[in-house]
Coordinates of C-alpha atoms in Angstrom, one line a residue:
X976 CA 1.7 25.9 3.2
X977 CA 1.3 22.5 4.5
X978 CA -2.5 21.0 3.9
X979 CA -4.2 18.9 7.3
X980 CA -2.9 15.3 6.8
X981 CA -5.9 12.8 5.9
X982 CA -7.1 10.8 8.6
X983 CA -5.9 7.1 8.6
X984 CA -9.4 5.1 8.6
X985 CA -10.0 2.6 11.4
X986 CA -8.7 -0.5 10.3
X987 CA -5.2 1.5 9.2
X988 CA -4.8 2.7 12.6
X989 CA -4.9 -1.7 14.1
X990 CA -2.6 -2.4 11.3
X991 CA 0.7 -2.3 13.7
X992 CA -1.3 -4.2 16.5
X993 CA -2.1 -6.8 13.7
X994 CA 1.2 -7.3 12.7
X995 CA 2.9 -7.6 16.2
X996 CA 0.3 -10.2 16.8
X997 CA 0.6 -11.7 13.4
X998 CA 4.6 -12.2 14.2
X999 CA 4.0 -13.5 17.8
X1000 CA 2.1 -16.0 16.0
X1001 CA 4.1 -17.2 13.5
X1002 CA 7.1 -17.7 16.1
X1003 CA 5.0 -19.9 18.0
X1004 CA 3.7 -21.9 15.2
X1005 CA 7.9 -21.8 13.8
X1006 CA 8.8 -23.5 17.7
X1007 CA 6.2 -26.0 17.3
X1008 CA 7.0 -27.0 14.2
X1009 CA 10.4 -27.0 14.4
X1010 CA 11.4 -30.3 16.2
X1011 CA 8.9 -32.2 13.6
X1012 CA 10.7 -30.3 10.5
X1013 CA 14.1 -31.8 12.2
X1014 CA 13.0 -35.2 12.3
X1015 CA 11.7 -34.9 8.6
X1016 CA 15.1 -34.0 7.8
X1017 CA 17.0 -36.3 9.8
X1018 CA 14.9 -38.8 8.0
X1019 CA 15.2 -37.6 4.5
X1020 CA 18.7 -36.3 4.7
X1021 CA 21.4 -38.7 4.8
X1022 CA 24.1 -36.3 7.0
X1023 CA 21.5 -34.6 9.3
X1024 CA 22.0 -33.3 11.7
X1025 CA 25.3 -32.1 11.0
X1026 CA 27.9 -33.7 14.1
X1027 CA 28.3 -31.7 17.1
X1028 CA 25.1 -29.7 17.1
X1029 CA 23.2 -30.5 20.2
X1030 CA 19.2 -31.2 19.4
X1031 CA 18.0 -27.7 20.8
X1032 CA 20.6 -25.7 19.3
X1033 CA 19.0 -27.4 16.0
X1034 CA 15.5 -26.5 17.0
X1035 CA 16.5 -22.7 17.6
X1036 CA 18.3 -22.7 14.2
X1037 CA 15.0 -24.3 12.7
X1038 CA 12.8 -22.3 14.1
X1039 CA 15.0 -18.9 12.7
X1040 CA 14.5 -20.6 9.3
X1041 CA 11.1 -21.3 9.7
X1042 CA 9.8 -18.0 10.9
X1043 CA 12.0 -16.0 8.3
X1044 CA 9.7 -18.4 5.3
X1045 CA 6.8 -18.0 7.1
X1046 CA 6.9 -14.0 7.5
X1047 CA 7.9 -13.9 3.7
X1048 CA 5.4 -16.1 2.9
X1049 CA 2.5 -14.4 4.8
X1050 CA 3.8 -10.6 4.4
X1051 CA 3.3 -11.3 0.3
X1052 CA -0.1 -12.4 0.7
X1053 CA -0.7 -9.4 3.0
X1054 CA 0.8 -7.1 0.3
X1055 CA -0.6 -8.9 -2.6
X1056 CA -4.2 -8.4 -0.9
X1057 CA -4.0 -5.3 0.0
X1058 CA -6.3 -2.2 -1.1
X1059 CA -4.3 -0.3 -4.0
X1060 CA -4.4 3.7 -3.6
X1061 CA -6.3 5.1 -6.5
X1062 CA -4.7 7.3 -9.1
X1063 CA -4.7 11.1 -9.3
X1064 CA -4.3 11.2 -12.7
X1065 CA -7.0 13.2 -14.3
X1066 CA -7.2 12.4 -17.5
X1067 CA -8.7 16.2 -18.8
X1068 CA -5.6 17.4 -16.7
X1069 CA -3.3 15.1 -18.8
X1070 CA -4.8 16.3 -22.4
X1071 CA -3.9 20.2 -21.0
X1072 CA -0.7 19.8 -19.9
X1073 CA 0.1 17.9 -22.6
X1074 CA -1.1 20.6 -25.4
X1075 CA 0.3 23.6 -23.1
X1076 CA 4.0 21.7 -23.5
X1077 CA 3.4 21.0 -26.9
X1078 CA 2.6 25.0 -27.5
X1079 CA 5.8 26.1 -25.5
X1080 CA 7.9 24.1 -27.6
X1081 CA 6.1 25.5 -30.4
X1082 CA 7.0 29.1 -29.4
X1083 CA 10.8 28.2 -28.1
X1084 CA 11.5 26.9 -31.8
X1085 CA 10.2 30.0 -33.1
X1086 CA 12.3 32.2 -30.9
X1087 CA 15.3 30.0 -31.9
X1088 CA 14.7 30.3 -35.8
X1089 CA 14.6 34.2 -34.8
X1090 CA 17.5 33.9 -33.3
X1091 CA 19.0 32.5 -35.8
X1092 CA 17.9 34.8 -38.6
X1093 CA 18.8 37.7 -36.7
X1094 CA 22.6 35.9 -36.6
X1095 CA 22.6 35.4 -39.8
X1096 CA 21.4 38.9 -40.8
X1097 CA 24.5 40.1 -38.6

């Protein structure tokens, strides 16, 4: 029998929203920033850009490379911050499972030395 599923609280239920808006964002910010991180490069880096890539192609493949770090970036933060589900573990719970294992293996060792006395009696 299959229990009523808990209601997702308010915030939970925005959370896809959020992170389509969150992405639309960071692909704008990437094609802003792009052309500026290709003239840093081009100034830093001796060979760059590479011969026969035409200046927007550059800016499309910066921008890829830009959003991919950013989304990393910004989805650890998200999953770093976020509320941690709460353990079940009862700790009473614990102490009686624990001592009902420990009593079964008690009473399978016994019924295996039995066992083996009534093998040996044979």
């Amino acid at each position: 029998m299959v229990g009523k599923p808990k209601p997702r609280s308010a915030t939970a239920r925005w959370w896809p929203v959020i992170g389509l808006v969150l992405v639309i964002a960071v692909g704008f910010l990437s094609w802003v920033i792009a052309p500026e991180a290709n003239r840093f490069l081009a100034r830093t880096l001796p060979n760059y850009p590479p011969p026969g890539v035409t200046g927007q192609t550059l800016n499309l493949i910066m921008t890829g490379i830009l959003f991919v770090i950013v989304v990393l970036l910004v989805s650890l933060v998200v999953a770093a911050s976020a509320p941690k589900k709460k353990s079940v573990v009862n700790e009473p719970q614990l102490m009686k499972d624990r001592a009902k294992l420990l009593d079964e293996k008690k009473k399978q060792k016994l019924r295996q030395r039995q066992i083996n006395r009534m093998n040996k009696s044979q």
